[in-house]
């Protein structure tokens, strides 16, 4: 009975969050589109005037958010995927706690970046980068709460929790990476400074993480293929000794001893 109540509590909580975030009214959607167009015009007409202090704050903000959603969170996802294929309980616990530590540090960096931006930057939220960042902060803070509220194994709500936790985690990384690109593009538009080097380096990193993510699904299969290939060099019948062969070997051995 308690498990059933807990399951309904998780479902109601998740539905409330999804309805709050994902179902804006038609008027809000229209205002969003209007503000998007207006912000694009404003970004082109009003270039950002950088001073040494503001320039440093922007660099720190970019570094914090890159370290959070662009580096530590993807690594945390790769680590927990490695843990899921672990057969040793000790190694699984080590990888699980490493995942928790990485995600906790990532949330801390994102929080520091949010405080820095809210305190020192223009917070009109009239551009795509700021709006996505605001929604991203909410999901980043909601995700660890959802992680700590995970049901016990064997409860029906566990599968629902796992699906939601996985979707939100992957979504945060994908949207966060996209927002880093949007932030670099916005910085280029507002300051006319080149960001090609940073875009190229970040693309290289994202491609590497994507390659590792896809490789994890096939790694054990590849190892199995290599082992099977080695086994194919030795015929299966080579390891099987027939009764007649065994008898002959015994006879030869006995005759040799007698002789």
Short mmCIF file of N, CA and C in Angstrom, two decimals, residues 2-14 96 142-166:
data_model
loop_
_atom_site.label_atom_id
_atom_site.label_comp_id
_atom_site.label_asym_id
_atom_site.label_seq_id
_atom_site.Cartn_x
_atom_site.Cartn_y
_atom_site.Cartn_z
N UNK A 2 1.90 1.23 0.81
CA UNK A 2 2.82 2.37 0.86
C UNK A 2 3.53 2.54 -0.47
N UNK A 3 3.90 1.40 -1.10
CA UNK A 3 4.58 1.47 -2.39
C UNK A 3 3.67 2.07 -3.45
N UNK A 4 2.38 1.73 -3.40
CA UNK A 4 1.42 2.29 -4.36
C UNK A 4 1.26 3.78 -4.17
N UNK A 5 1.18 4.23 -2.92
CA UNK A 5 1.07 5.67 -2.66
C UNK A 5 2.32 6.41 -3.12
N UNK A 6 3.49 5.80 -2.89
CA UNK A 6 4.72 6.44 -3.33
C UNK A 6 4.78 6.53 -4.85
N UNK A 7 4.33 5.47 -5.52
CA UNK A 7 4.31 5.50 -6.99
C UNK A 7 3.44 6.63 -7.51
N UNK A 8 2.23 6.79 -6.95
CA UNK A 8 1.34 7.86 -7.38
C UNK A 8 1.92 9.24 -7.05
N UNK A 9 2.66 9.34 -5.97
CA UNK A 9 3.29 10.61 -5.63
C UNK A 9 4.31 11.01 -6.69
N UNK A 10 5.14 10.05 -7.13
CA UNK A 10 6.13 10.34 -8.18
C UNK A 10 5.44 10.73 -9.48
N UNK A 11 4.40 9.99 -9.84
CA UNK A 11 3.70 10.27 -11.10
C UNK A 11 3.08 11.66 -11.07
N UNK A 12 2.42 12.03 -9.97
CA UNK A 12 1.79 13.35 -9.86
C UNK A 12 2.84 14.46 -9.89
N UNK A 13 3.97 14.24 -9.20
CA UNK A 13 5.04 15.24 -9.18
C UNK A 13 5.60 15.48 -10.57
N UNK A 14 5.87 14.38 -11.28
CA UNK A 14 6.43 14.50 -12.62
C UNK A 14 5.44 15.15 -13.57
N UNK A 96 29.32 4.30 -9.42
CA UNK A 96 28.08 4.99 -9.06
C UNK A 96 28.38 6.24 -8.24
N UNK A 142 16.38 20.30 -10.48
CA UNK A 142 15.36 19.28 -10.26
C UNK A 142 15.94 17.86 -10.38
N UNK A 143 16.92 17.69 -11.25
CA UNK A 143 17.47 16.36 -11.52
C UNK A 143 18.10 15.68 -10.28
N UNK A 144 18.96 16.36 -9.52
CA UNK A 144 19.49 15.68 -8.32
C UNK A 144 18.41 15.37 -7.29
N UNK A 145 17.40 16.24 -7.18
CA UNK A 145 16.29 15.95 -6.27
C UNK A 145 15.58 14.66 -6.69
N UNK A 146 15.37 14.52 -8.00
CA UNK A 146 14.76 13.29 -8.51
C UNK A 146 15.66 12.09 -8.27
N UNK A 147 16.99 12.30 -8.35
CA UNK A 147 17.92 11.21 -8.10
C UNK A 147 17.86 10.72 -6.66
N UNK A 148 17.75 11.63 -5.71
CA UNK A 148 17.69 11.24 -4.31
C UNK A 148 16.35 10.60 -3.94
N UNK A 149 15.32 10.86 -4.72
CA UNK A 149 13.99 10.31 -4.43
C UNK A 149 13.72 9.02 -5.20
N UNK A 150 14.75 8.34 -5.63
CA UNK A 150 14.55 7.13 -6.42
C UNK A 150 13.90 6.03 -5.58
N UNK A 151 12.93 5.32 -6.16
CA UNK A 151 12.29 4.22 -5.43
C UNK A 151 13.24 3.04 -5.28
N UNK A 152 12.92 2.14 -4.39
CA UNK A 152 13.70 0.94 -4.20
C UNK A 152 13.51 -0.01 -5.38
N UNK A 153 14.50 -0.87 -5.59
CA UNK A 153 14.39 -1.87 -6.66
C UNK A 153 13.24 -2.83 -6.35
N UNK A 154 12.55 -3.23 -7.42
CA UNK A 154 11.42 -4.12 -7.25
C UNK A 154 10.10 -3.41 -7.20
N UNK A 155 10.11 -2.09 -7.00
CA UNK A 155 8.87 -1.31 -6.99
C UNK A 155 8.54 -0.90 -8.42
N UNK A 156 7.26 -0.90 -8.77
CA UNK A 156 6.87 -0.58 -10.14
C UNK A 156 7.28 0.83 -10.55
N UNK A 157 7.28 1.74 -9.58
CA UNK A 157 7.64 3.12 -9.89
C UNK A 157 9.11 3.26 -10.27
N UNK A 158 9.91 2.24 -9.99
CA UNK A 158 11.35 2.32 -10.28
C UNK A 158 11.59 2.48 -11.78
N UNK A 159 10.86 1.75 -12.60
CA UNK A 159 11.06 1.83 -14.05
C UNK A 159 10.63 3.19 -14.58
N UNK A 160 9.54 3.73 -14.03
CA UNK A 160 9.08 5.07 -14.44
C UNK A 160 10.12 6.11 -14.03
N UNK A 161 10.61 5.98 -12.79
CA UNK A 161 11.64 6.91 -12.30
C UNK A 161 12.89 6.85 -13.17
N UNK A 162 13.32 5.65 -13.50
CA UNK A 162 14.54 5.49 -14.30
C UNK A 162 14.39 6.17 -15.66
N UNK A 163 13.24 5.96 -16.31
CA UNK A 163 13.00 6.56 -17.63
C UNK A 163 13.04 8.09 -17.55
N UNK A 164 12.35 8.65 -16.55
CA UNK A 164 12.30 10.10 -16.42
C UNK A 164 13.68 10.66 -16.07
N UNK A 165 14.38 10.00 -15.15
CA UNK A 165 15.72 10.45 -14.76
C UNK A 165 16.67 10.42 -15.95
N UNK A 166 16.58 9.36 -16.74
CA UNK A 166 17.45 9.24 -17.92
C UNK A 166 17.11 10.30 -18.97
#
